Coordinates of C-alpha atoms in Angstrom, one line a residue:
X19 CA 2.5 -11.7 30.1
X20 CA -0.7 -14.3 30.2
X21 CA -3.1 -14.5 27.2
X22 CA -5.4 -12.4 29.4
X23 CA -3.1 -10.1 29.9
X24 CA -2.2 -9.4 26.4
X25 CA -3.4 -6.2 25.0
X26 CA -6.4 -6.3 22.9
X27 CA -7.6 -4.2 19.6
X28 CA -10.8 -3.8 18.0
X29 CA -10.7 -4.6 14.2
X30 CA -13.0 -2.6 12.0
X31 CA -13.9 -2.7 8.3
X32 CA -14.6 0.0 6.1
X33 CA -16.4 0.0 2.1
X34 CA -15.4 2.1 -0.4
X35 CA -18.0 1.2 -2.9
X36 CA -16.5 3.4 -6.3
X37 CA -18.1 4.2 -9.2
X38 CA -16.8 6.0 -12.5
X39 CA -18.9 8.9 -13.9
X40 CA -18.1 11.1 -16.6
X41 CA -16.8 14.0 -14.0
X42 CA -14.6 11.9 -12.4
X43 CA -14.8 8.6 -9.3
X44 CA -17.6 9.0 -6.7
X45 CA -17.6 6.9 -3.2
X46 CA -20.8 6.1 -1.3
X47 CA -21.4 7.8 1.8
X48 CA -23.6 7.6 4.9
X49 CA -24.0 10.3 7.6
X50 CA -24.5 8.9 11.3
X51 CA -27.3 9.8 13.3
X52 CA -28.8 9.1 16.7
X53 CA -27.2 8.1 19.6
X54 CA -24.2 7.1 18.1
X55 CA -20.7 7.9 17.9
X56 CA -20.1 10.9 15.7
X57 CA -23.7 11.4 15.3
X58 CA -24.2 13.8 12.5
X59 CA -20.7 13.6 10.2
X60 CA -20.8 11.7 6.9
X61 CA -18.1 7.9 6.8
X62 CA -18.2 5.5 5.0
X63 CA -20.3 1.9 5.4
X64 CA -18.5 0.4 8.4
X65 CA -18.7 -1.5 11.1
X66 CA -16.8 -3.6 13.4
X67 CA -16.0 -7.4 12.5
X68 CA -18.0 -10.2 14.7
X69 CA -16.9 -13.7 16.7
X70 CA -15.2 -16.2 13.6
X71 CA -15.9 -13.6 11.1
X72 CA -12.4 -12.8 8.4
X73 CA -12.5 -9.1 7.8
X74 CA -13.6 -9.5 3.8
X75 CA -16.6 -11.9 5.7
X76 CA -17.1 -8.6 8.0
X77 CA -17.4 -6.3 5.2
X78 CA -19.4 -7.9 3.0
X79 CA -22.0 -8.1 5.8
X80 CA -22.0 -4.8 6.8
X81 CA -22.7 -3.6 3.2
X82 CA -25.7 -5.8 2.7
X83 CA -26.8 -4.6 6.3
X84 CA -26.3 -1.4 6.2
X85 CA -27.0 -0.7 2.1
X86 CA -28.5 -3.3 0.9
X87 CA -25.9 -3.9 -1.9
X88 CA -24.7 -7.9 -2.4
X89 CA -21.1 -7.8 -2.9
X90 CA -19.1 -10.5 -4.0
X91 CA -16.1 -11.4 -2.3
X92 CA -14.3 -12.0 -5.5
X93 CA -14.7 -8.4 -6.0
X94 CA -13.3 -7.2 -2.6
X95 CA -10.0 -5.6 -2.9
X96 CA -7.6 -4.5 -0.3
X97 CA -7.1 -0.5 -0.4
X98 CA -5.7 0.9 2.7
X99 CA -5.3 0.2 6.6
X100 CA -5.7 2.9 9.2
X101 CA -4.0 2.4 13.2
X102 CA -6.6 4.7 14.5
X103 CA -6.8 6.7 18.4
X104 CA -10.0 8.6 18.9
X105 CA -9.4 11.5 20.9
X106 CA -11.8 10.2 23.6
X107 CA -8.3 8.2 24.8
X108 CA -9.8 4.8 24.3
X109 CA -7.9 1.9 23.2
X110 CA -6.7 2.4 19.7
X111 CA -8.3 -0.1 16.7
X112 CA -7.3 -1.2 13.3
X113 CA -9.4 0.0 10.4
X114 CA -9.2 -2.1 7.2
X115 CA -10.6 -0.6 4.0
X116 CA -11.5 -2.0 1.2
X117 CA -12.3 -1.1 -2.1
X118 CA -15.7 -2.6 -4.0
X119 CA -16.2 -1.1 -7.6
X120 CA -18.9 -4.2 -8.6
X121 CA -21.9 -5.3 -6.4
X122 CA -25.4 -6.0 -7.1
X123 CA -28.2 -3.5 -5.9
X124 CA -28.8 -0.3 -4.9
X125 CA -27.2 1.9 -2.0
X126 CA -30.0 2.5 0.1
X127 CA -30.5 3.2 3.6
X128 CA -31.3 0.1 5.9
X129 CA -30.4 1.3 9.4
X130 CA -32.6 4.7 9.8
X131 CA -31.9 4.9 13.5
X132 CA -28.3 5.2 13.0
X133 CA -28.1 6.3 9.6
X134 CA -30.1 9.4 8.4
X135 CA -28.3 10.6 5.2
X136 CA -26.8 8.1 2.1
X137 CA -25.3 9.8 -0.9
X138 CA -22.5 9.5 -3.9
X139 CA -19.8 12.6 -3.6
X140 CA -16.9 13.5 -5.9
X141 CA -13.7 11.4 -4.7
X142 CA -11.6 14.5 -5.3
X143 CA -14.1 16.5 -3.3
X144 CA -14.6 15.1 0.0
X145 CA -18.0 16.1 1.9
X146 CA -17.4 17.8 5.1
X147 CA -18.2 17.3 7.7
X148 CA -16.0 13.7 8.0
X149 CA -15.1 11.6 10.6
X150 CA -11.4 12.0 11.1
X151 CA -10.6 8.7 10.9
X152 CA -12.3 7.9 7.9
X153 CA -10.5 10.7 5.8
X154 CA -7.6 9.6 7.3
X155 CA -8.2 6.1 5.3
X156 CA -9.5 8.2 2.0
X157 CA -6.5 10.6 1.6
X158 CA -4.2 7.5 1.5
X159 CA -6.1 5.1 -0.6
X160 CA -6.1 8.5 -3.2
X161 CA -2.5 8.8 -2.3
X162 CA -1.7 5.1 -3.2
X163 CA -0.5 4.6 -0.1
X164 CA -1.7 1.6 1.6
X165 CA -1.3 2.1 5.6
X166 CA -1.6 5.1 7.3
X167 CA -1.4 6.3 11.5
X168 CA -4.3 8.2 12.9
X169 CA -3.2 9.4 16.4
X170 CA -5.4 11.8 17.8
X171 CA -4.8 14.3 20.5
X172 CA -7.2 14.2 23.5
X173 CA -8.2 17.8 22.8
X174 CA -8.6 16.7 19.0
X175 CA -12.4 17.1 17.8
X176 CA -13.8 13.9 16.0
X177 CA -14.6 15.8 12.9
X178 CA -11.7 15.9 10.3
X179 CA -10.7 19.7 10.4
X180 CA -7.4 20.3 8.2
X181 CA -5.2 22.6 10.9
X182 CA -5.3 19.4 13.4
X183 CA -5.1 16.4 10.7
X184 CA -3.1 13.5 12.5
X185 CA -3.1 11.1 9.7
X186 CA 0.5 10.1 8.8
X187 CA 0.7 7.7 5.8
X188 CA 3.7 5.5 6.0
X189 CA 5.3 4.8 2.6
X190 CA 4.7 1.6 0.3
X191 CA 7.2 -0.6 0.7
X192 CA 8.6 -1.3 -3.4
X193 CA 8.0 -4.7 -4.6
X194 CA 10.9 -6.6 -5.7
X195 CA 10.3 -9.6 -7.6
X196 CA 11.7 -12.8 -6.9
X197 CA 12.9 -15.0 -9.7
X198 CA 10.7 -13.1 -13.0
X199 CA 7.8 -12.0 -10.3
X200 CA 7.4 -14.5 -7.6
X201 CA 8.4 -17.0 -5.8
X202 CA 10.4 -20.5 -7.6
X203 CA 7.8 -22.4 -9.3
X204 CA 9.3 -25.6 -7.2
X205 CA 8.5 -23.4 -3.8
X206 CA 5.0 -23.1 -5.0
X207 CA 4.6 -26.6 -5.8
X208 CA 5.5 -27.9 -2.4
X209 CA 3.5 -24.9 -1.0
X210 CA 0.7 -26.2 -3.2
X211 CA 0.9 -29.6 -1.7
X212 CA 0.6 -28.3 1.9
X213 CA -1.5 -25.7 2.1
X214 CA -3.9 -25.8 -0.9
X215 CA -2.9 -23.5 -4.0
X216 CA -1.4 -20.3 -3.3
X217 CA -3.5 -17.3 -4.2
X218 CA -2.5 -13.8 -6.1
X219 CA -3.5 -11.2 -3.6
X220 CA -5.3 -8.5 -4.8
X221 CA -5.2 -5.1 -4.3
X222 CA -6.6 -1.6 -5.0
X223 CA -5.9 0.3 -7.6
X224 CA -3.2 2.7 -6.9
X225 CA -3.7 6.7 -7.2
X226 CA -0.2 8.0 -7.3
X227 CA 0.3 11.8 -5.9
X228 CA -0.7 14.1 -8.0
X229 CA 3.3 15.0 -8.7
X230 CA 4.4 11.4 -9.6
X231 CA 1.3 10.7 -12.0
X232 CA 1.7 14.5 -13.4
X233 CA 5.2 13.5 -14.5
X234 CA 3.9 9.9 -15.9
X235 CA 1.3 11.4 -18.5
X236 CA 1.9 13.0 -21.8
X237 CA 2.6 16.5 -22.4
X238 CA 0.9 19.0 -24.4
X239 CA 1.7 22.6 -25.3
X240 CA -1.6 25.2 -25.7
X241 CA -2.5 27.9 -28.3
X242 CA -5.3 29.9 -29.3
X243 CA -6.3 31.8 -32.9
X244 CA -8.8 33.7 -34.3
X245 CA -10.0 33.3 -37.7
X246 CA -11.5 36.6 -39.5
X247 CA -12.9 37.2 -42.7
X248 CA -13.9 40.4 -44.4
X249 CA -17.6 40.9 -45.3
X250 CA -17.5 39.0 -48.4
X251 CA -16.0 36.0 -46.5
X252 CA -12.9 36.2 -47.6
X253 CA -9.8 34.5 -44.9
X254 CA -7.6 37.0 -43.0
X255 CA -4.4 36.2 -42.5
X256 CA -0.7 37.3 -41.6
X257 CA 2.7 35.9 -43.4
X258 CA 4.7 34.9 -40.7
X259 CA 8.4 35.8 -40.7
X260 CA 9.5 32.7 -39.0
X261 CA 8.4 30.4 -40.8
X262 CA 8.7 29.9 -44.4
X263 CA 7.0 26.0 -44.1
X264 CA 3.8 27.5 -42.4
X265 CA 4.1 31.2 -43.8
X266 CA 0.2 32.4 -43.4
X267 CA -2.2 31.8 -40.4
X268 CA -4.5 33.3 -38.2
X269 CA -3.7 35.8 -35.7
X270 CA -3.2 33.6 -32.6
X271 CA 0.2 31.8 -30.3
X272 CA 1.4 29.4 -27.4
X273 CA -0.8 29.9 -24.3
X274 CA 1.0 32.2 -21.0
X275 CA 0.6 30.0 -17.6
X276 CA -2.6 30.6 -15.9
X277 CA -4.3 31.3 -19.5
X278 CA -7.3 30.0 -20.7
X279 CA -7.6 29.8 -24.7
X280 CA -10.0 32.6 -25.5
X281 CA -7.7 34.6 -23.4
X282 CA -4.6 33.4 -25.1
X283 CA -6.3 34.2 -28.5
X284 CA -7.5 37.8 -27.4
X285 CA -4.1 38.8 -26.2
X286 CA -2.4 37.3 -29.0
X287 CA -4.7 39.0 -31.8
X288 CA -4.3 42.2 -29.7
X289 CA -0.4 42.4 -29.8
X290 CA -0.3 41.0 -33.4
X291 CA -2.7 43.2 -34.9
X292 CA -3.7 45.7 -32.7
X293 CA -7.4 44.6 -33.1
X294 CA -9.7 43.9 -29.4
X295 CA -11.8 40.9 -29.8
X296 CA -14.8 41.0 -27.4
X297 CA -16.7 38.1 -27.8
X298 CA -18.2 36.0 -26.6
X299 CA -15.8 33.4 -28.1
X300 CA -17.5 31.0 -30.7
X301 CA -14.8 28.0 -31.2
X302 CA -14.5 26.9 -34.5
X303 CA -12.1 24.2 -34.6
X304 CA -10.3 22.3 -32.2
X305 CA -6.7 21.0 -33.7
X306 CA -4.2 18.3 -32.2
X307 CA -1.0 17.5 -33.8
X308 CA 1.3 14.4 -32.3
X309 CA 5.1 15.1 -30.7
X310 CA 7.3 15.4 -34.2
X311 CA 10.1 17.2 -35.8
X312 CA 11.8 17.7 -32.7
X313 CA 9.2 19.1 -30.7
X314 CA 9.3 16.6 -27.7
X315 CA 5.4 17.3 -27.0
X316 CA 1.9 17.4 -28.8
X317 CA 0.2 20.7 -29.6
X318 CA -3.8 21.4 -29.0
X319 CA -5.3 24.8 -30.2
X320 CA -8.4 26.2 -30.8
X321 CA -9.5 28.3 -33.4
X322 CA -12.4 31.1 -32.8
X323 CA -14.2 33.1 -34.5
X324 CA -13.5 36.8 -35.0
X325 CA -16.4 37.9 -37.1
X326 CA -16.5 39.6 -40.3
X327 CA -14.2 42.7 -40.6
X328 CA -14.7 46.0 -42.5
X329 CA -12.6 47.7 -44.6
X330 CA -11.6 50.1 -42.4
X331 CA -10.8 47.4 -39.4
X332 CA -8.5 45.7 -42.0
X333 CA -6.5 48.6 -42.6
X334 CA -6.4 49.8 -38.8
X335 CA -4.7 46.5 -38.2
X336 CA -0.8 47.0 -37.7
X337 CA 1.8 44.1 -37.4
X338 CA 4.5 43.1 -35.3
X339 CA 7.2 43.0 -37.8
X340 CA 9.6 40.7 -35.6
X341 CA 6.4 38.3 -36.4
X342 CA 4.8 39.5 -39.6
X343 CA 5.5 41.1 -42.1
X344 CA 2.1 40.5 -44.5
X345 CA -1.4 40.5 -44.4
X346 CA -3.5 39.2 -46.9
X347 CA -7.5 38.9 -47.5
X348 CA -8.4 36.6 -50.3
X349 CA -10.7 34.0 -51.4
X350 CA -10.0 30.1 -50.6
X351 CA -9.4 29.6 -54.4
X352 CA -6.7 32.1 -54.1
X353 CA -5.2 31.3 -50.8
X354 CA -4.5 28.0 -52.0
X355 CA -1.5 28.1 -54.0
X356 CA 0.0 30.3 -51.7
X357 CA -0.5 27.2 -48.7
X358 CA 1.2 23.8 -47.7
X359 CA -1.6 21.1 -48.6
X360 CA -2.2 20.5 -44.5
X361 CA -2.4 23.9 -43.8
X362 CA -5.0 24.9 -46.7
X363 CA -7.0 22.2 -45.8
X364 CA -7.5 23.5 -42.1
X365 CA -8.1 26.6 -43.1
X366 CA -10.9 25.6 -45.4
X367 CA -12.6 23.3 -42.5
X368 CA -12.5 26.4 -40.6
X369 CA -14.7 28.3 -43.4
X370 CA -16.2 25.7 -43.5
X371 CA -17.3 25.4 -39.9
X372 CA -18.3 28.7 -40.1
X373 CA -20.5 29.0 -42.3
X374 CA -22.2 25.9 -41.3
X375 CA -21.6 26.2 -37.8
X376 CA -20.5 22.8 -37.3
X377 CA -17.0 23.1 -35.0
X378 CA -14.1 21.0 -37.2
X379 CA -11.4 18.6 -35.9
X380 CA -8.2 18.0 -36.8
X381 CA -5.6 15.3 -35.9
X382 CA -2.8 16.8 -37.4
X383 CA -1.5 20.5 -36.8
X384 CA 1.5 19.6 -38.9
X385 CA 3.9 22.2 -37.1
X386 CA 6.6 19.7 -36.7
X387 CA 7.0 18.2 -40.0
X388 CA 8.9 20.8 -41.6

């Protein structure tokens, strides 16, 4: 085969300009317009890489072209590269993306006869409608993958549509250092000499699959309480028969799958005293205690407010004896004796918080420790 007869590919380069926001990453989008390919579906800042250019030279000019935004090519990271058909049948390309989360400047929009539409969306909620081939590049750079194959049928449309999605991510090969992470310093050296020094690539973050980072982060066990006093503001509470470290606390327990806390603490107070709590829930403390006493996993709970009970309320309430076998109702100067130092002092945050109305926090549940 002659040099002319060698099959050719068009090189493209794509900008995922990231920032963080309190709610999570956002990417800037554009949405293509005019008489353009895909004319009316949101992509990313692309474009196609010109005679001489190097593909982080290709990108960096298409951002200032297309946004406006100067982007240093210190801060250019590799993220992900897509080998891309269109469903038009034309020659297939090569689609490099990279990942930008520092630049100087505003996004705004430069090209108004191709571009009618520039906006930041939710990297965990993709805008539709897409180009294909872009999402194809975005669900592996959040998957950590770094390559991905982007076939599309003739019959395919261009927009991404999830019951015809060709993208196929192929897995990241693991890295296996060589001699404590890279190659012998005496390699480099002579390396060095030949060619100049030789540079750490850099690369994207990586977002691992929801699964694999799931089973990387801690682990925390839920509960929910109620806290009632009667209407002199004296503390409610139950003597719990499985306990005798923590004997009284609130009406509350562990959180059932699918359950958010006030429901945990309304269903809880219900089968442990019989007593519907209507709301609307008023939180009055929020309490986290560390792995310990072997519990392999830190608790969070949440303490609401049940309001002020009457007499007759109090004395409608019955117990689960497999779970209590006591309730009492007295002031904090009496409850205290009767109380582990921790667990005194939460309860008198929580009084406190009410009658302040200033929610408490607490590092230390102390379940665990004995």
């Amino acid at each position: 085969m002659t040099r002319e007869q060698r099959y050719k590919q068009p090189v493209d380069v794509h900008l995922i300009l990231r920032r963080e926001t309190p709610a999570g990453p956002e990417i800037l989008l554009s949405r293509r317009a005019g008489d353009v390919y895909a004319a009316g579906l949101w992509h990313l800042p692309s474009g196609h890489t010109e005679d001489g250019e190097d593909i982080r030279e290709a990108l960096i000019r298409e951002a200032r072209e297309e946004t406006g935004v100067l982007i240093d090519p210190a801060d250019v990271s590799f993220a992900v590269a897509v080998h891309h058909r269109a469903p038009s049948g034309t020659a297939a390309r090569v689609g490099f993306f990279f990942e930008v989360l520092n630049w100087q400047g505003a996004p705004r929009i430069l090209e108004p006869a191709v571009c009618d539409g520039m906006a930041w969306f939710r990297l965990e909620h993709l805008v539709s409608p897409m180009v294909a081939y872009c999402r194809a590049g975005l669900d592996a750079y959040r998957s950590g993958r770094h390559l991905a194959l982007h076939f599309q049928d003739p019959d395919d449309l261009i927009p991404y549509a999830a019951d015809a999605d060709r993208s196929d991510p192929v897995p990241t090969a693991r890295a296996i250092p060589l001699q404590s992470g890279g190659p012998d310093v005496r390699v480099r050296a002579m390396a060095g000499q030949a060619a100049g020094r030789i540079a750490e690539p850099r690369t994207a973050r990586v977002l691992l699959p929801p699964e694999e980072y799931a089973s990387s982060v801690p682990k925390s066990t839920g509960s929910a309480f109620i806290f009632f006093t009667d209407r002199d503001n004296r503390p409610v509470q139950l003597r719990a028969t499985y306990s005798q470290a923590h004997p009284w606390q609130f009406p509350g327990g562990t959180m059932d799958h699918g359950e958010r806390p006030w429901e945990t603490a309304q269903r809880e107070c219900r089968e442990e005293t019989g007593l519907d709590v209507a709301g609307p829930p008023r939180l009055l403390a929020s309490v986290f205690g560390p792995p310990g006493g072997g519990w392999p996993f830190s608790t969070t709970g949440c303490v609401f407010d049940g309001g002020r009970l009457s007499d007759a309320q109090i004395r409608s309430i019955v117990l689960d004896p497999d779970e209590h076998d006591a309730l009492r109702v007295l002031t904090l100067k009496e409850w205290e004796p009767l109380m582990p130092s921790q667990d005194f002092a939460r309860l008198e945050a929580v009084m406190t918080a009410r009658l302040t109305g200033t929610t408490a926090y607490f590092d230390s549940w102390g379940w665990g420790n004995g």
